PDB file of C-alpha atoms in Angstrom:
ATOM      1  CA  MET A   1      15.761 -31.142  -7.344  1.00 43.00           C
ATOM      2  CA  MET A   2      15.064 -27.478  -8.478  1.00 44.00           C
ATOM      3  CA  SER A   3      11.410 -28.382  -9.222  1.00 48.00           C
ATOM      4  CA  ASN A   4      10.905 -29.780  -5.778  1.00 58.00           C
ATOM      5  CA  LEU A   5      12.692 -26.681  -4.356  1.00 57.00           C
ATOM      6  CA  PHE A   6      10.492 -24.280  -6.071  1.00 56.00           C
ATOM      7  CA  SER A   7       7.244 -26.331  -5.332  1.00 56.00           C
ATOM      8  CA  ILE A   8       7.129 -24.678  -1.993  1.00 56.00           C
ATOM      9  CA  PHE A   9       5.601 -21.631  -3.601  1.00 58.00           C
ATOM     10  CA  ASP A  10       2.929 -23.617  -5.389  1.00 58.00           C
ATOM     11  CA  PRO A  11      -0.693 -23.265  -4.224  1.00 58.00           C
ATOM     12  CA  SER A  12      -1.487 -26.849  -2.859  1.00 56.00           C
ATOM     13  CA  THR A  13      -4.819 -26.612  -0.921  1.00 54.00           C
ATOM     14  CA  ASN A  14      -7.804 -27.246  -3.166  1.00 53.00           C
ATOM     15  CA  ILE A  15     -11.493 -27.399  -2.492  1.00 53.00           C
ATOM     16  CA  LEU A  16     -13.776 -28.381  -5.458  1.00 46.00           C
ATOM     17  CA  ASN A  17     -10.860 -27.728  -7.742  1.00 45.00           C
ATOM     18  CA  LEU A  18     -10.451 -24.248  -6.510  1.00 46.00           C
ATOM     19  CA  SER A  19      -7.288 -23.113  -4.873  1.00 56.00           C
ATOM     20  CA  ILE A  20      -7.935 -21.508  -1.495  1.00 59.00           C
ATOM     21  CA  ASN A  21      -4.271 -20.695  -0.760  1.00 64.00           C
ATOM     22  CA  TRP A  22      -4.831 -17.084  -1.944  1.00 63.00           C
ATOM     23  CA  LEU A  23      -7.380 -16.529   0.893  1.00 67.00           C
ATOM     24  CA  SER A  24      -4.236 -16.261   3.006  1.00 66.00           C
ATOM     25  CA  THR A  25      -3.827 -12.780   1.386  1.00 70.00           C
ATOM     26  CA  PHE A  26      -6.410 -11.557   3.770  1.00 70.00           C
ATOM     27  CA  LEU A  27      -5.398 -13.533   6.876  1.00 66.00           C
ATOM     28  CA  GLY A  28      -3.864 -10.168   8.114  1.00 63.00           C
ATOM     29  CA  LEU A  29      -7.429  -8.953   9.070  1.00 65.00           C
ATOM     30  CA  LEU A  30      -7.577 -11.837  11.731  1.00 65.00           C
ATOM     31  CA  PHE A  31      -4.526 -10.399  13.409  1.00 62.00           C
ATOM     32  CA  LEU A  32      -6.311  -7.154  14.173  1.00 60.00           C
ATOM     33  CA  PRO A  33      -8.654  -7.893  17.115  1.00 55.00           C
ATOM     34  CA  TYR A  34     -11.874  -6.038  17.676  1.00 53.00           C
ATOM     35  CA  SER A  35     -10.465  -4.226  20.540  1.00 52.00           C
ATOM     36  CA  PHE A  36      -7.464  -2.993  18.569  1.00 56.00           C
ATOM     37  CA  TRP A  37      -9.513  -0.348  16.827  1.00 59.00           C
ATOM     38  CA  PHE A  38     -11.284   1.002  19.857  1.00 59.00           C
ATOM     39  CA  ILE A  39      -9.158   0.420  23.026  1.00 64.00           C
ATOM     40  CA  PRO A  40      -5.695   2.224  22.942  1.00 67.00           C
ATOM     41  CA  ASN A  41      -3.036  -0.237  23.741  1.00 70.00           C
ATOM     42  CA  ARG A  42       0.640  -0.723  23.209  1.00 75.00           C
ATOM     43  CA  HIS A  43       0.375  -2.276  19.847  1.00 72.00           C
ATOM     44  CA  PHE A  44      -2.106   0.458  18.701  1.00 75.00           C
ATOM     45  CA  ILE A  45       0.175   3.290  19.782  1.00 80.00           C
ATOM     46  CA  ILE A  46       3.154   1.677  17.937  1.00 83.00           C
ATOM     47  CA  TRP A  47       1.170   1.063  14.768  1.00 81.00           C
ATOM     48  CA  LYS A  48      -0.394   4.488  14.860  1.00 82.00           C
ATOM     49  CA  PHE A  49       3.149   5.971  15.370  1.00 87.00           C
ATOM     50  CA  ILE A  50       4.320   4.168  12.125  1.00 87.00           C
ATOM     51  CA  LEU A  51       1.394   5.257  10.120  1.00 86.00           C
ATOM     52  CA  MET A  52       1.800   8.800  11.095  1.00 88.00           C
ATOM     53  CA  LYS A  53       5.532   8.680  10.213  1.00 89.00           C
ATOM     54  CA  LEU A  54       4.379   7.248   6.723  1.00 89.00           C
ATOM     55  CA  HIS A  55       1.753   9.863   6.356  1.00 87.00           C
ATOM     56  CA  ASN A  56       4.086  12.735   7.041  1.00 87.00           C
ATOM     57  CA  GLU A  57       6.718  11.297   4.653  1.00 87.00           C
ATOM     58  CA  PHE A  58       4.342  10.573   1.774  1.00 87.00           C
ATOM     59  CA  LYS A  59       2.707  13.971   2.300  1.00 85.00           C
ATOM     60  CA  THR A  60       6.138  15.699   1.840  1.00 84.00           C
ATOM     61  CA  LEU A  61       6.801  13.563  -1.413  1.00 83.00           C
ATOM     62  CA  LEU A  62       3.548  14.593  -2.864  1.00 81.00           C
ATOM     63  CA  LYS A  63       4.315  18.214  -2.100  1.00 73.00           C
ATOM     64  CA  ASN A  64       1.861  20.587  -3.767  1.00 60.00           C
ATOM     65  CA  ASN A  65      -0.038  17.499  -5.149  1.00 59.00           C
ATOM     66  CA  TYR A  66      -1.178  16.338  -1.743  1.00 55.00           C
ATOM     67  CA  PHE A  67      -4.926  16.454  -0.915  1.00 58.00           C
ATOM     68  CA  GLN A  68      -6.886  15.064   2.091  1.00 56.00           C
ATOM     69  CA  GLY A  69      -6.740  11.317   2.073  1.00 69.00           C
ATOM     70  CA  SER A  70      -4.197  10.863  -0.783  1.00 79.00           C
ATOM     71  CA  THR A  71      -1.662   9.195   1.436  1.00 84.00           C
ATOM     72  CA  PHE A  72      -4.195   6.696   2.698  1.00 85.00           C
ATOM     73  CA  ILE A  73      -3.750   4.907  -0.551  1.00 86.00           C
ATOM     74  CA  PHE A  74      -0.070   4.326  -0.179  1.00 90.00           C
ATOM     75  CA  ILE A  75      -0.421   3.580   3.479  1.00 89.00           C
ATOM     76  CA  SER A  76      -2.890   0.823   2.782  1.00 87.00           C
ATOM     77  CA  LEU A  77      -0.532  -0.492   0.174  1.00 89.00           C
ATOM     78  CA  PHE A  78       2.228  -0.579   2.721  1.00 91.00           C
ATOM     79  CA  SER A  79       0.214  -2.431   5.249  1.00 88.00           C
ATOM     80  CA  PHE A  80      -1.199  -5.016   2.756  1.00 87.00           C
ATOM     81  CA  VAL A  81       2.280  -5.962   1.527  1.00 90.00           C
ATOM     82  CA  LEU A  82       3.698  -5.916   4.913  1.00 90.00           C
ATOM     83  CA  PHE A  83       1.177  -8.292   6.348  1.00 86.00           C
ATOM     84  CA  ASN A  84       1.408 -10.597   3.513  1.00 86.00           C
ATOM     85  CA  ASN A  85       5.291 -10.526   3.696  1.00 88.00           C
ATOM     86  CA  PHE A  86       5.217 -11.508   7.393  1.00 85.00           C
ATOM     87  CA  LEU A  87       2.543 -14.158   7.060  1.00 83.00           C
ATOM     88  CA  GLY A  88       4.823 -15.949   4.519  1.00 81.00           C
ATOM     89  CA  LEU A  89       7.409 -16.448   7.307  1.00 83.00           C
ATOM     90  CA  PHE A  90       5.089 -18.464   9.303  1.00 80.00           C
ATOM     91  CA  PRO A  91       5.057 -22.292   8.599  1.00 76.00           C
ATOM     92  CA  TYR A  92       2.393 -23.678   6.483  1.00 74.00           C
ATOM     93  CA  ILE A  93       1.159 -20.370   5.199  1.00 75.00           C
ATOM     94  CA  PHE A  94       1.001 -19.590   1.582  1.00 74.00           C
ATOM     95  CA  THR A  95       3.268 -16.738   0.517  1.00 79.00           C
ATOM     96  CA  SER A  96       1.197 -14.645  -1.972  1.00 82.00           C
ATOM     97  CA  THR A  97       3.835 -11.876  -2.390  1.00 84.00           C
ATOM     98  CA  SER A  98       6.219 -14.481  -3.863  1.00 83.00           C
ATOM     99  CA  HIS A  99       4.095 -14.639  -6.961  1.00 84.00           C
ATOM    100  CA  LEU A 100       4.133 -12.251  -9.954  1.00 85.00           C
ATOM    101  CA  SER A 101       0.417 -12.662 -10.283  1.00 84.00           C
ATOM    102  CA  LEU A 102      -0.150 -10.716  -7.102  1.00 86.00           C
ATOM    103  CA  SER A 103       2.664  -8.140  -7.205  1.00 89.00           C
ATOM    104  CA  LEU A 104       2.020  -7.333 -10.728  1.00 90.00           C
ATOM    105  CA  SER A 105      -1.687  -7.098 -10.143  1.00 90.00           C
ATOM    106  CA  ILE A 106      -0.841  -4.424  -7.384  1.00 89.00           C
ATOM    107  CA  SER A 107       1.906  -2.450  -9.424  1.00 91.00           C
ATOM    108  CA  LEU A 108       0.247  -2.455 -12.795  1.00 92.00           C
ATOM    109  CA  PRO A 109      -3.077  -0.896 -12.052  1.00 91.00           C
ATOM    110  CA  LEU A 110      -1.252   1.768  -9.947  1.00 90.00           C
ATOM    111  CA  TRP A 111       1.052   2.548 -12.666  1.00 90.00           C
ATOM    112  CA  LEU A 112      -1.605   2.634 -15.326  1.00 91.00           C
ATOM    113  CA  SER A 113      -3.921   4.953 -13.301  1.00 89.00           C
ATOM    114  CA  PHE A 114      -0.948   7.311 -12.805  1.00 88.00           C
ATOM    115  CA  MET A 115      -0.010   7.338 -16.561  1.00 88.00           C
ATOM    116  CA  LEU A 116      -3.648   7.955 -17.614  1.00 89.00           C
ATOM    117  CA  TYR A 117      -4.157  10.588 -15.057  1.00 86.00           C
ATOM    118  CA  GLY A 118      -0.909  12.386 -16.190  1.00 85.00           C
ATOM    119  CA  TRP A 119      -1.541  12.049 -19.960  1.00 86.00           C
ATOM    120  CA  ILE A 120      -5.130  13.205 -19.760  1.00 87.00           C
ATOM    121  CA  ASN A 121      -4.726  16.129 -17.301  1.00 85.00           C
ATOM    122  CA  ASN A 122      -0.907  17.108 -17.673  1.00 81.00           C
ATOM    123  CA  TYR A 123       0.000  16.084 -20.960  1.00 78.00           C
ATOM    124  CA  GLN A 124       2.271  19.028 -21.343  1.00 81.00           C
ATOM    125  CA  HIS A 125       4.131  18.157 -18.202  1.00 78.00           C
ATOM    126  CA  MET A 126       4.309  14.546 -19.352  1.00 80.00           C
ATOM    127  CA  PHE A 127       6.030  15.572 -22.685  1.00 79.00           C
ATOM    128  CA  ILE A 128       8.329  18.005 -20.851  1.00 78.00           C
ATOM    129  CA  HIS A 129       9.367  15.240 -18.545  1.00 77.00           C
ATOM    130  CA  MET A 130      10.465  13.046 -21.575  1.00 80.00           C
ATOM    131  CA  ILE A 131      13.392  15.378 -22.194  1.00 80.00           C
ATOM    132  CA  PRO A 132      15.487  16.681 -19.233  1.00 75.00           C
ATOM    133  CA  GLN A 133      16.342  20.317 -19.317  1.00 76.00           C
ATOM    134  CA  GLY A 134      19.651  21.139 -21.019  1.00 77.00           C
ATOM    135  CA  THR A 135      19.559  17.979 -23.309  1.00 78.00           C
ATOM    136  CA  PRO A 136      21.473  18.466 -26.620  1.00 80.00           C
ATOM    137  CA  THR A 137      19.200  18.517 -29.619  1.00 80.00           C
ATOM    138  CA  ILE A 138      20.986  15.521 -31.165  1.00 84.00           C
ATOM    139  CA  LEU A 139      20.234  13.387 -28.203  1.00 81.00           C
ATOM    140  CA  MET A 140      16.584  14.406 -27.734  1.00 81.00           C
ATOM    141  CA  PRO A 141      15.270  11.388 -29.746  1.00 83.00           C
ATOM    142  CA  PHE A 142      17.245   8.917 -27.635  1.00 85.00           C
ATOM    143  CA  MET A 143      16.248  10.551 -24.261  1.00 85.00           C
ATOM    144  CA  VAL A 144      12.516  10.243 -25.319  1.00 84.00           C
ATOM    145  CA  LEU A 145      13.107   6.594 -26.110  1.00 88.00           C
ATOM    146  CA  ILE A 146      15.047   5.973 -22.852  1.00 87.00           C
ATOM    147  CA  GLU A 147      12.406   7.768 -20.832  1.00 85.00           C
ATOM    148  CA  THR A 148       9.536   5.894 -22.466  1.00 87.00           C
ATOM    149  CA  ILE A 149      11.127   2.593 -21.922  1.00 90.00           C
ATOM    150  CA  SER A 150      11.891   3.492 -18.166  1.00 87.00           C
ATOM    151  CA  ASN A 151       8.343   4.370 -17.648  1.00 87.00           C
ATOM    152  CA  VAL A 152       6.830   1.313 -19.435  1.00 89.00           C
ATOM    153  CA  ILE A 153       9.049  -1.097 -17.311  1.00 91.00           C
ATOM    154  CA  ARG A 154       8.157   0.521 -13.867  1.00 90.00           C
ATOM    155  CA  PRO A 155       5.268  -1.906 -12.960  1.00 91.00           C
ATOM    156  CA  GLY A 156       7.528  -4.820 -13.967  1.00 91.00           C
ATOM    157  CA  THR A 157      10.416  -3.642 -11.908  1.00 91.00           C
ATOM    158  CA  LEU A 158       8.112  -3.046  -8.823  1.00 91.00           C
ATOM    159  CA  ALA A 159       6.656  -6.487  -9.218  1.00 91.00           C
ATOM    160  CA  VAL A 160       9.857  -8.348  -9.813  1.00 91.00           C
ATOM    161  CA  ARG A 161      11.680  -6.532  -7.015  1.00 91.00           C
ATOM    162  CA  LEU A 162       9.217  -7.644  -4.360  1.00 90.00           C
ATOM    163  CA  THR A 163       8.690 -11.160  -5.854  1.00 89.00           C
ATOM    164  CA  ALA A 164      12.524 -11.856  -6.131  1.00 89.00           C
ATOM    165  CA  ASN A 165      13.450 -10.717  -2.798  1.00 89.00           C
ATOM    166  CA  MET A 166      10.697 -12.934  -1.124  1.00 87.00           C
ATOM    167  CA  ILE A 167      11.596 -15.834  -3.245  1.00 86.00           C
ATOM    168  CA  ALA A 168      15.304 -15.574  -2.338  1.00 85.00           C
ATOM    169  CA  GLY A 169      14.881 -15.536   1.345  1.00 82.00           C
ATOM    170  CA  HIS A 170      12.412 -18.518   1.441  1.00 80.00           C
ATOM    171  CA  LEU A 171      14.579 -20.523  -0.897  1.00 82.00           C
ATOM    172  CA  LEU A 172      17.534 -19.986   1.375  1.00 83.00           C
ATOM    173  CA  MET A 173      15.673 -20.961   4.403  1.00 80.00           C
ATOM    174  CA  THR A 174      14.377 -23.996   2.670  1.00 78.00           C
ATOM    175  CA  LEU A 175      17.868 -25.122   1.675  1.00 79.00           C
ATOM    176  CA  LEU A 176      19.182 -24.674   5.151  1.00 79.00           C
ATOM    177  CA  SER A 177      16.443 -26.573   6.760  1.00 75.00           C
ATOM    178  CA  ASN A 178      16.842 -29.581   4.231  1.00 74.00           C
ATOM    179  CA  MET A 179      20.482 -29.818   5.511  1.00 75.00           C
ATOM    180  CA  GLY A 180      19.293 -30.735   9.016  1.00 69.00           C
ATOM    181  CA  SER A 181      19.289 -34.402   8.061  1.00 71.00           C
ATOM    182  CA  ILE A 182      22.665 -34.636   6.414  1.00 75.00           C
ATOM    183  CA  ILE A 183      25.084 -32.551   8.617  1.00 77.00           C
ATOM    184  CA  PRO A 184      26.802 -33.946  11.622  1.00 77.00           C
ATOM    185  CA  SER A 185      24.930 -33.643  14.977  1.00 74.00           C
ATOM    186  CA  TYR A 186      27.464 -31.162  16.429  1.00 73.00           C
ATOM    187  CA  LEU A 187      26.617 -28.698  13.786  1.00 76.00           C
ATOM    188  CA  ILE A 188      22.821 -28.652  14.601  1.00 78.00           C
ATOM    189  CA  MET A 189      22.997 -25.779  17.032  1.00 81.00           C
ATOM    190  CA  PHE A 190      24.926 -23.697  14.414  1.00 81.00           C
ATOM    191  CA  LEU A 191      22.409 -24.503  11.857  1.00 79.00           C
ATOM    192  CA  ILE A 192      19.607 -23.420  14.309  1.00 82.00           C
ATOM    193  CA  PHE A 193      21.491 -20.190  15.041  1.00 86.00           C
ATOM    194  CA  THR A 194      21.848 -19.468  11.284  1.00 84.00           C
ATOM    195  CA  GLN A 195      18.204 -20.079  10.670  1.00 84.00           C
ATOM    196  CA  ILE A 196      17.263 -17.657  13.425  1.00 87.00           C
ATOM    197  CA  LEU A 197      19.601 -14.973  11.923  1.00 89.00           C
ATOM    198  CA  LEU A 198      18.215 -15.660   8.483  1.00 87.00           C
ATOM    199  CA  LEU A 199      14.615 -15.404  10.008  1.00 87.00           C
ATOM    200  CA  ILE A 200      15.526 -11.998  11.442  1.00 90.00           C
ATOM    201  CA  LEU A 201      17.010 -10.847   7.995  1.00 89.00           C
ATOM    202  CA  GLU A 202      13.783 -11.811   6.331  1.00 89.00           C
ATOM    203  CA  SER A 203      11.654  -9.988   8.835  1.00 90.00           C
ATOM    204  CA  ALA A 204      13.699  -6.788   7.989  1.00 91.00           C
ATOM    205  CA  VAL A 205      13.500  -7.673   4.219  1.00 91.00           C
ATOM    206  CA  ALA A 206       9.552  -7.934   4.561  1.00 90.00           C
ATOM    207  CA  VAL A 207       9.428  -4.337   6.131  1.00 91.00           C
ATOM    208  CA  ILE A 208      11.974  -2.904   3.763  1.00 93.00           C
ATOM    209  CA  GLN A 209      10.195  -4.190   0.655  1.00 92.00           C
ATOM    210  CA  SER A 210       6.941  -3.055   1.839  1.00 92.00           C
ATOM    211  CA  TYR A 211       8.262   0.354   2.350  1.00 93.00           C
ATOM    212  CA  VAL A 212      10.223   0.327  -0.949  1.00 93.00           C
ATOM    213  CA  ILE A 213       6.992  -0.369  -3.068  1.00 92.00           C
ATOM    214  CA  ALA A 214       4.971   2.303  -1.126  1.00 92.00           C
ATOM    215  CA  ILE A 215       7.612   4.956  -1.536  1.00 92.00           C
ATOM    216  CA  LEU A 216       8.258   4.302  -5.238  1.00 91.00           C
ATOM    217  CA  SER A 217       4.347   4.341  -5.904  1.00 90.00           C
ATOM    218  CA  THR A 218       4.320   7.630  -4.068  1.00 89.00           C
ATOM    219  CA  LEU A 219       7.243   9.032  -6.256  1.00 87.00           C
ATOM    220  CA  TYR A 220       5.629   7.856  -9.366  1.00 87.00           C
ATOM    221  CA  SER A 221       2.345   9.472  -8.354  1.00 86.00           C
ATOM    222  CA  SER A 222       4.202  12.857  -7.550  1.00 83.00           C
ATOM    223  CA  GLU A 223       5.844  12.715 -11.076  1.00 81.00           C
ATOM    224  CA  VAL A 224       2.433  12.969 -13.088  1.00 79.00           C
ATOM    225  CA  ASN A 225       1.345  16.207 -11.357  1.00 70.00           C
TER     226      ASN A 225
END
């Protein structure tokens, strides 16, 4: 039962023994019509408003480390994860963000680039960051160990947080949908209503998780400068 339940996340479309399910990662580009970029409309204005809000917030977090175009990296990260989270809510579309292979391939290079930049250019600041100000001398070795572990597990926590939240919602919706054939007919409307509420909740989770991974990446970037 559990293997069948989790099989909804398995790639299932193959051509010449190559899985093409991962191409759904780029389906978000198809939802941006040619006119979207050139003719101002309601959707363009709303999306531009959201991006400007994110730009101002990321710029504030980066503080003195802000330079022209630096927020574009994290805005692109937010948009990429958001599109893939939403696409996974549609039927028969592969949910790429529910796989650690994708989420870890996003978080690990970002974290690695931040660490390399920090240790190469600001190694004194990185050493200072290992020991908070006012730490007793006897606790300094333990603080260095704790800070090192917390830094090392950051890409894993980013990846697992995104993947676990997407898997949990999809599993719950799958379980409820499988109950349609076994519950009494007078409870069908209640089940449909519950599914609609759960879909709204999952839409909110898709936005929140996109924002969380973008904001945490921005914070990690600001710490190494």
